[in-house]
JSON list of C-alpha atoms in Angstrom, two decimals:
[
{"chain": "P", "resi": 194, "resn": "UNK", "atom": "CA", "xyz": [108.14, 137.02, 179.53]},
{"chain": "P", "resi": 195, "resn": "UNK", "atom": "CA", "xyz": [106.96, 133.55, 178.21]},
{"chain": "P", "resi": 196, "resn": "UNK", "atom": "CA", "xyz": [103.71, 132.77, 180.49]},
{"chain": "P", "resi": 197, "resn": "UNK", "atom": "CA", "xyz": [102.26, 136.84, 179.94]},
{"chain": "P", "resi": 198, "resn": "UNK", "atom": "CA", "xyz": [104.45, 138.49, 177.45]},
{"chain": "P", "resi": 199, "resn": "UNK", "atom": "CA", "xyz": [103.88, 142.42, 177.29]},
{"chain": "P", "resi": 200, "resn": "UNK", "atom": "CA", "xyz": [100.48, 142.00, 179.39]},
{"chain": "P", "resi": 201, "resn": "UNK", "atom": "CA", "xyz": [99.88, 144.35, 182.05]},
{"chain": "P", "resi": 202, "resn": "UNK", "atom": "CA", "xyz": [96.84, 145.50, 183.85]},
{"chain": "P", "resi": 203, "resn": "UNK", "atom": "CA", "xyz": [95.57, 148.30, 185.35]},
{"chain": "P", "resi": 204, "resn": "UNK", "atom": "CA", "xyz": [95.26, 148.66, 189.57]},
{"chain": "P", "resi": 205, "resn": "UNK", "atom": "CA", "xyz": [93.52, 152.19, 190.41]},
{"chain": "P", "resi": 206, "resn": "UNK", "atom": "CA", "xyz": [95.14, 154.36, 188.42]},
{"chain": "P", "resi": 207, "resn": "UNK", "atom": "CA", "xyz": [98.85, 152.28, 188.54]},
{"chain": "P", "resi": 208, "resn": "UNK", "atom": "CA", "xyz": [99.57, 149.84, 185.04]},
{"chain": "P", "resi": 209, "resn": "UNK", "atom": "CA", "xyz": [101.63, 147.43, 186.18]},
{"chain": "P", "resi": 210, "resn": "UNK", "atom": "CA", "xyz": [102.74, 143.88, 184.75]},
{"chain": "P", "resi": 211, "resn": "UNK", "atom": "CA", "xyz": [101.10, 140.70, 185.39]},
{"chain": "P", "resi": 212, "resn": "UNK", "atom": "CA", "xyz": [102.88, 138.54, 188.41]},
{"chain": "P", "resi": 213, "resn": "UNK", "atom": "CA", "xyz": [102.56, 135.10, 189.96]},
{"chain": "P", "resi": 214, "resn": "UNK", "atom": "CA", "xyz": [102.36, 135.20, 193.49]},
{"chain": "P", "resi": 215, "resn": "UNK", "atom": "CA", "xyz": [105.05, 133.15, 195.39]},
{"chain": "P", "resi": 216, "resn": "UNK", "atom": "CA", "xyz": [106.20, 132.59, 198.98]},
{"chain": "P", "resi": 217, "resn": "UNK", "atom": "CA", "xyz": [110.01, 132.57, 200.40]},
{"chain": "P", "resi": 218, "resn": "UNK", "atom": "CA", "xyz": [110.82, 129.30, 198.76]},
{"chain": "P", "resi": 219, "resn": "UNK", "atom": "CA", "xyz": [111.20, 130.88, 195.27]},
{"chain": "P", "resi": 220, "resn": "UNK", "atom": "CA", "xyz": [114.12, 133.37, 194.20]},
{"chain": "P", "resi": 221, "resn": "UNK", "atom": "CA", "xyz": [112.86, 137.15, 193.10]},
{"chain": "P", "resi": 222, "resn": "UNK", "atom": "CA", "xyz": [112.10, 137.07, 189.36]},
{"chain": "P", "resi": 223, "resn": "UNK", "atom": "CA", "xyz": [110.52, 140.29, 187.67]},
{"chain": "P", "resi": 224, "resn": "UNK", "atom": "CA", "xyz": [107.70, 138.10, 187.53]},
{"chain": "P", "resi": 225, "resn": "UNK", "atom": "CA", "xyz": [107.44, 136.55, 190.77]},
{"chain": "P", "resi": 226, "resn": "UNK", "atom": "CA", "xyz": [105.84, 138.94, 193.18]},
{"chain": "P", "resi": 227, "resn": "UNK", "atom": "CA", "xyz": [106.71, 137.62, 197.14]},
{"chain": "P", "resi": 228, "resn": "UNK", "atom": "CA", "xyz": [107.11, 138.74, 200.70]},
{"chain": "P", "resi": 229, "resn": "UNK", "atom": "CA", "xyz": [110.15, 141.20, 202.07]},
{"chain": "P", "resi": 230, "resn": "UNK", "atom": "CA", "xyz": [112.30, 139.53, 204.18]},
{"chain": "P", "resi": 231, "resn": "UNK", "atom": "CA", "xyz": [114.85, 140.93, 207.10]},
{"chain": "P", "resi": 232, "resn": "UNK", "atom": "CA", "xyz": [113.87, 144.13, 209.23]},
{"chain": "P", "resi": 233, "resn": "UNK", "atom": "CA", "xyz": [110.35, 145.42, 208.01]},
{"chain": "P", "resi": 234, "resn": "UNK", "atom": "CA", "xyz": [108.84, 148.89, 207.33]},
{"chain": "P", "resi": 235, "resn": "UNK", "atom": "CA", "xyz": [105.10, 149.39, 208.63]},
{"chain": "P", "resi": 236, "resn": "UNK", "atom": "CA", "xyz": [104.65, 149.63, 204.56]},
{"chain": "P", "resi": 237, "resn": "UNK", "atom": "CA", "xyz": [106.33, 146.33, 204.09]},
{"chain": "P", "resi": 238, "resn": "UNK", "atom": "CA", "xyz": [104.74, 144.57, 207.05]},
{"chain": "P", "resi": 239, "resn": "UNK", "atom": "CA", "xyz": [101.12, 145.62, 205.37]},
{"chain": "P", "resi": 240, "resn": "UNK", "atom": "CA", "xyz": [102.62, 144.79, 201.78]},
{"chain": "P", "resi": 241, "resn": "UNK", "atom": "CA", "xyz": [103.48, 141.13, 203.01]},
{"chain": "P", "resi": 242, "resn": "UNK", "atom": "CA", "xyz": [100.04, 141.22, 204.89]},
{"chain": "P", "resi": 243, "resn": "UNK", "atom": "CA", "xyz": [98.27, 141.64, 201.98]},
{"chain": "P", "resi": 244, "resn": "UNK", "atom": "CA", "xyz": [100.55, 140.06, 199.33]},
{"chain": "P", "resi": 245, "resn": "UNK", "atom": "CA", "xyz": [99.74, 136.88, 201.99]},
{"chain": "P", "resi": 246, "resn": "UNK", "atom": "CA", "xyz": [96.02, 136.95, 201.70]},
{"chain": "P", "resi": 247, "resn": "UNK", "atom": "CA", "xyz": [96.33, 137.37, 198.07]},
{"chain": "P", "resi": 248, "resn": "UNK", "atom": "CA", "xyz": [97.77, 134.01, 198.27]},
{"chain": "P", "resi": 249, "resn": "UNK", "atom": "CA", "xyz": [95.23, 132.62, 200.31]},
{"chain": "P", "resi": 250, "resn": "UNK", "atom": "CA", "xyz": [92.24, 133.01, 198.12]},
{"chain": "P", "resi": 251, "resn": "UNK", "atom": "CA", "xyz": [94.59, 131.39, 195.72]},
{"chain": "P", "resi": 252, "resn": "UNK", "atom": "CA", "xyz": [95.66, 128.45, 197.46]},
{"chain": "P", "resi": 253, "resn": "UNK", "atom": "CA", "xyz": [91.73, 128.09, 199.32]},
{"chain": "P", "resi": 254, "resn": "UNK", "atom": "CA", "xyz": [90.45, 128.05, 195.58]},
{"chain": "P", "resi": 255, "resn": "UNK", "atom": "CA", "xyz": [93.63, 125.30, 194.24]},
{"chain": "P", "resi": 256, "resn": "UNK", "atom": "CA", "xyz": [91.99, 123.33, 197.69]},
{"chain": "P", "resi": 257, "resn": "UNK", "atom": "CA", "xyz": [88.87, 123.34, 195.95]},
{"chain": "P", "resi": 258, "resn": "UNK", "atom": "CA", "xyz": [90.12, 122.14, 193.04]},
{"chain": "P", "resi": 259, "resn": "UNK", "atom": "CA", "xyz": [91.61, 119.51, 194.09]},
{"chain": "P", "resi": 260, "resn": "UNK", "atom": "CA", "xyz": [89.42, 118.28, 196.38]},
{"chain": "P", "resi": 261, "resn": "UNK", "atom": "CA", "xyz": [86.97, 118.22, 193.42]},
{"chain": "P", "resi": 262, "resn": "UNK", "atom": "CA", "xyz": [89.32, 117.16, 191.03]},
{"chain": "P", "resi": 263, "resn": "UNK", "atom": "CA", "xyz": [91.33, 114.37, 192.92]},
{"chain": "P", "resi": 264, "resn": "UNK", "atom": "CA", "xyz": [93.51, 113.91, 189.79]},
{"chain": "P", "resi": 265, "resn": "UNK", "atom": "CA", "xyz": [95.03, 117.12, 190.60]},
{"chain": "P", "resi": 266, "resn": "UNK", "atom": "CA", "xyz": [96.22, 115.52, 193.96]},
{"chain": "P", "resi": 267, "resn": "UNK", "atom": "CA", "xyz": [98.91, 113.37, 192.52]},
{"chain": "P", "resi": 268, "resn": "UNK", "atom": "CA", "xyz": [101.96, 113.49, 190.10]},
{"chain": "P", "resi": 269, "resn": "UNK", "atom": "CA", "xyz": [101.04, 114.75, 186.55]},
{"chain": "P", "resi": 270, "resn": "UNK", "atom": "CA", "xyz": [103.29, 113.61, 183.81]},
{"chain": "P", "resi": 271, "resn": "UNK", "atom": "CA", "xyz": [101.20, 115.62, 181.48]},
{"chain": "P", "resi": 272, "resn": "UNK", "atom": "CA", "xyz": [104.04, 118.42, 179.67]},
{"chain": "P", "resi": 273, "resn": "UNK", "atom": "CA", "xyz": [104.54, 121.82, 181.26]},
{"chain": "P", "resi": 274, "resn": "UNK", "atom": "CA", "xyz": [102.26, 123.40, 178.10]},
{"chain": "P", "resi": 275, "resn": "UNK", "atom": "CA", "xyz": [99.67, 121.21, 178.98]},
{"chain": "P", "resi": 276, "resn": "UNK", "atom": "CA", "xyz": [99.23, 121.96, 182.77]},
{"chain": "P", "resi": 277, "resn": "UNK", "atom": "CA", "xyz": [97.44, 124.94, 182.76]},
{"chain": "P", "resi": 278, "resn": "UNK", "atom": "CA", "xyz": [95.38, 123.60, 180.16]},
{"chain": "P", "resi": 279, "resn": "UNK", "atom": "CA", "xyz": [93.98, 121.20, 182.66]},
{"chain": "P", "resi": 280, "resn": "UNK", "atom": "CA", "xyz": [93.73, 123.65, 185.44]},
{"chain": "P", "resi": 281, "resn": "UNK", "atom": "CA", "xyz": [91.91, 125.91, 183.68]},
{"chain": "P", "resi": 282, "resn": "UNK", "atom": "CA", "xyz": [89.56, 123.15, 182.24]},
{"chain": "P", "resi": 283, "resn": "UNK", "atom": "CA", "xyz": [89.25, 122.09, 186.23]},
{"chain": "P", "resi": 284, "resn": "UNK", "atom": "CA", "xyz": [87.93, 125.72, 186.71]},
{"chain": "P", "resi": 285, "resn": "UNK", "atom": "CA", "xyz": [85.96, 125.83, 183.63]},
{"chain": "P", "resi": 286, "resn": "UNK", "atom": "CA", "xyz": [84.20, 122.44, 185.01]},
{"chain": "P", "resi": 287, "resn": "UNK", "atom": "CA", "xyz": [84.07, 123.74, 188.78]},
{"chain": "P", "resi": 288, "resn": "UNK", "atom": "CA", "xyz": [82.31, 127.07, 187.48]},
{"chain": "P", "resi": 289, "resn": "UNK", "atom": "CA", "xyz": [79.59, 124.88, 185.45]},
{"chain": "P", "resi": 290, "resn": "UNK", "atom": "CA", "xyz": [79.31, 122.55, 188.67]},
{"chain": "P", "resi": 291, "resn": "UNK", "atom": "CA", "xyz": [78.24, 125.50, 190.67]},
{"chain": "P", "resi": 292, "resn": "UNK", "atom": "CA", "xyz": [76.25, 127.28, 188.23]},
{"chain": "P", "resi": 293, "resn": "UNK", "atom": "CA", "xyz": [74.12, 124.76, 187.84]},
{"chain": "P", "resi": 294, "resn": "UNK", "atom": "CA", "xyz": [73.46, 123.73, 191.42]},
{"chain": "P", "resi": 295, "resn": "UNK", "atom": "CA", "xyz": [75.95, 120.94, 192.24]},
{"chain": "P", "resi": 296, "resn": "UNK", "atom": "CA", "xyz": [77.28, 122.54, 195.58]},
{"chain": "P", "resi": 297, "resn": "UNK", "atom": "CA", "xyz": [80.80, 122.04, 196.67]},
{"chain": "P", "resi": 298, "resn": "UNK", "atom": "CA", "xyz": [81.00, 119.50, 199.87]},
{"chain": "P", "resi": 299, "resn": "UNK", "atom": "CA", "xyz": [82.93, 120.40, 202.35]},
{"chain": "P", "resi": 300, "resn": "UNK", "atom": "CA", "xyz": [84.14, 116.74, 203.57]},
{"chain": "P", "resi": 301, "resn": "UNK", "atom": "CA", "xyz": [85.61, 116.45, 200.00]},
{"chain": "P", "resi": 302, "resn": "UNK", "atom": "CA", "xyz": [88.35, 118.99, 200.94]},
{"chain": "P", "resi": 303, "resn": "UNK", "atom": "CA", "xyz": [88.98, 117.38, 204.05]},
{"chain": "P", "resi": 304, "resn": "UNK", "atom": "CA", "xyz": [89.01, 114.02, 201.98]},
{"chain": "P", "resi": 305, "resn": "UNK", "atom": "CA", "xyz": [91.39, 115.44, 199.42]},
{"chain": "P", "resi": 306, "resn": "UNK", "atom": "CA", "xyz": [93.77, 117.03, 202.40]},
{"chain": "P", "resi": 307, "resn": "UNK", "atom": "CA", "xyz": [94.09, 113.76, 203.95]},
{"chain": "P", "resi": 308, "resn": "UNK", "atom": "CA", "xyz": [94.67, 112.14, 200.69]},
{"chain": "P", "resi": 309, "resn": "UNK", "atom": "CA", "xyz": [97.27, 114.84, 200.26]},
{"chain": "P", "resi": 310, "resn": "UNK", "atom": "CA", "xyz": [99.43, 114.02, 202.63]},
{"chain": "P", "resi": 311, "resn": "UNK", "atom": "CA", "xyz": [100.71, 110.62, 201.22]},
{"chain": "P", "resi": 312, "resn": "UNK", "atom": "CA", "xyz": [102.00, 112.97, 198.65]},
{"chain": "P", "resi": 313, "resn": "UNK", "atom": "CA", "xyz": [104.57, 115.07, 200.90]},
{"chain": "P", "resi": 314, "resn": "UNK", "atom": "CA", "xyz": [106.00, 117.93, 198.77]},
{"chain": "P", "resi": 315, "resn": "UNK", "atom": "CA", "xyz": [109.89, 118.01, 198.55]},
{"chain": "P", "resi": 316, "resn": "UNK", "atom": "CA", "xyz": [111.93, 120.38, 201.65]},
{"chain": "P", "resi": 317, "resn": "UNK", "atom": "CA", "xyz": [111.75, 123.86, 200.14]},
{"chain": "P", "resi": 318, "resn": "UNK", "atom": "CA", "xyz": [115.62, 124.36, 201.91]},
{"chain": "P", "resi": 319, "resn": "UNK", "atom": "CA", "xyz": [117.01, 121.37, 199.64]},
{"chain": "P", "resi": 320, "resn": "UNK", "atom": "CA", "xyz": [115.42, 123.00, 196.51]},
{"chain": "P", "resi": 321, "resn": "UNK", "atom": "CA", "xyz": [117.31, 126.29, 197.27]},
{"chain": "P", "resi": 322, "resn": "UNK", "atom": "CA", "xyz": [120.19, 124.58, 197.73]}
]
């Protein structure tokens, strides 16, 4: 209620709320949309299937960013109303980069993955905890 208050969109012929995409670290929120867990349906097995490529595109297109955008690669101490400020400036500024010509490298993502890794992200189990 506080990132997309009373904002819903329309999928086919279905209205339905606006949701951030998460994975099994994160509790269920109504706004958090993630995978089914324990025995699986052939309609939850394709749910998770596609709920997981959802994320992909997301996650492929946050690689992009930051390999672009190597700020994004380290510890922001910007505050939480500012952060998607800067993200979506990073897109704004990624969009212009490849409108007018200046192609994305792929070595920079490779780059930007190896720099990643001297900044390990906590153990998922000792935030749920």
């Amino acid at each position: 209620g506080i990132y997309f208050p009373d904002q819903k969109i329309t999928v086919g012929d279905v209205e339905m709320p606006i949701v951030i995409l998460g994975d099994l670290a994160y509790p269920l929120m109504p706004w958090l949309m993630k995978l089914y867990t324990g025995a699986l349906d052939s309609e939850k097995e394709l749910f998770n299937y596609r709920l997981s490529k959802c994320r992909m595109v997301v996650e492929c297109a946050f690689g992009h960013l930051k390999a672009r955008w190597r700020s994004l690669l380290t510890r922001s101490d910007l505050s939480e109303t500012n952060i998607p400020i800067v993200i979506a400036a990073c897109c704004v500024l990624h969009n212009l980069c490849e409108t007018k010509g200046e192609t994305f490298m792929a070595g920079w993502e490779v780059e930007a993955n190896r720099l990643a890794a001297d900044y390990a992200q906590p153990d998922t189990q000792a935030i749920r905890r």
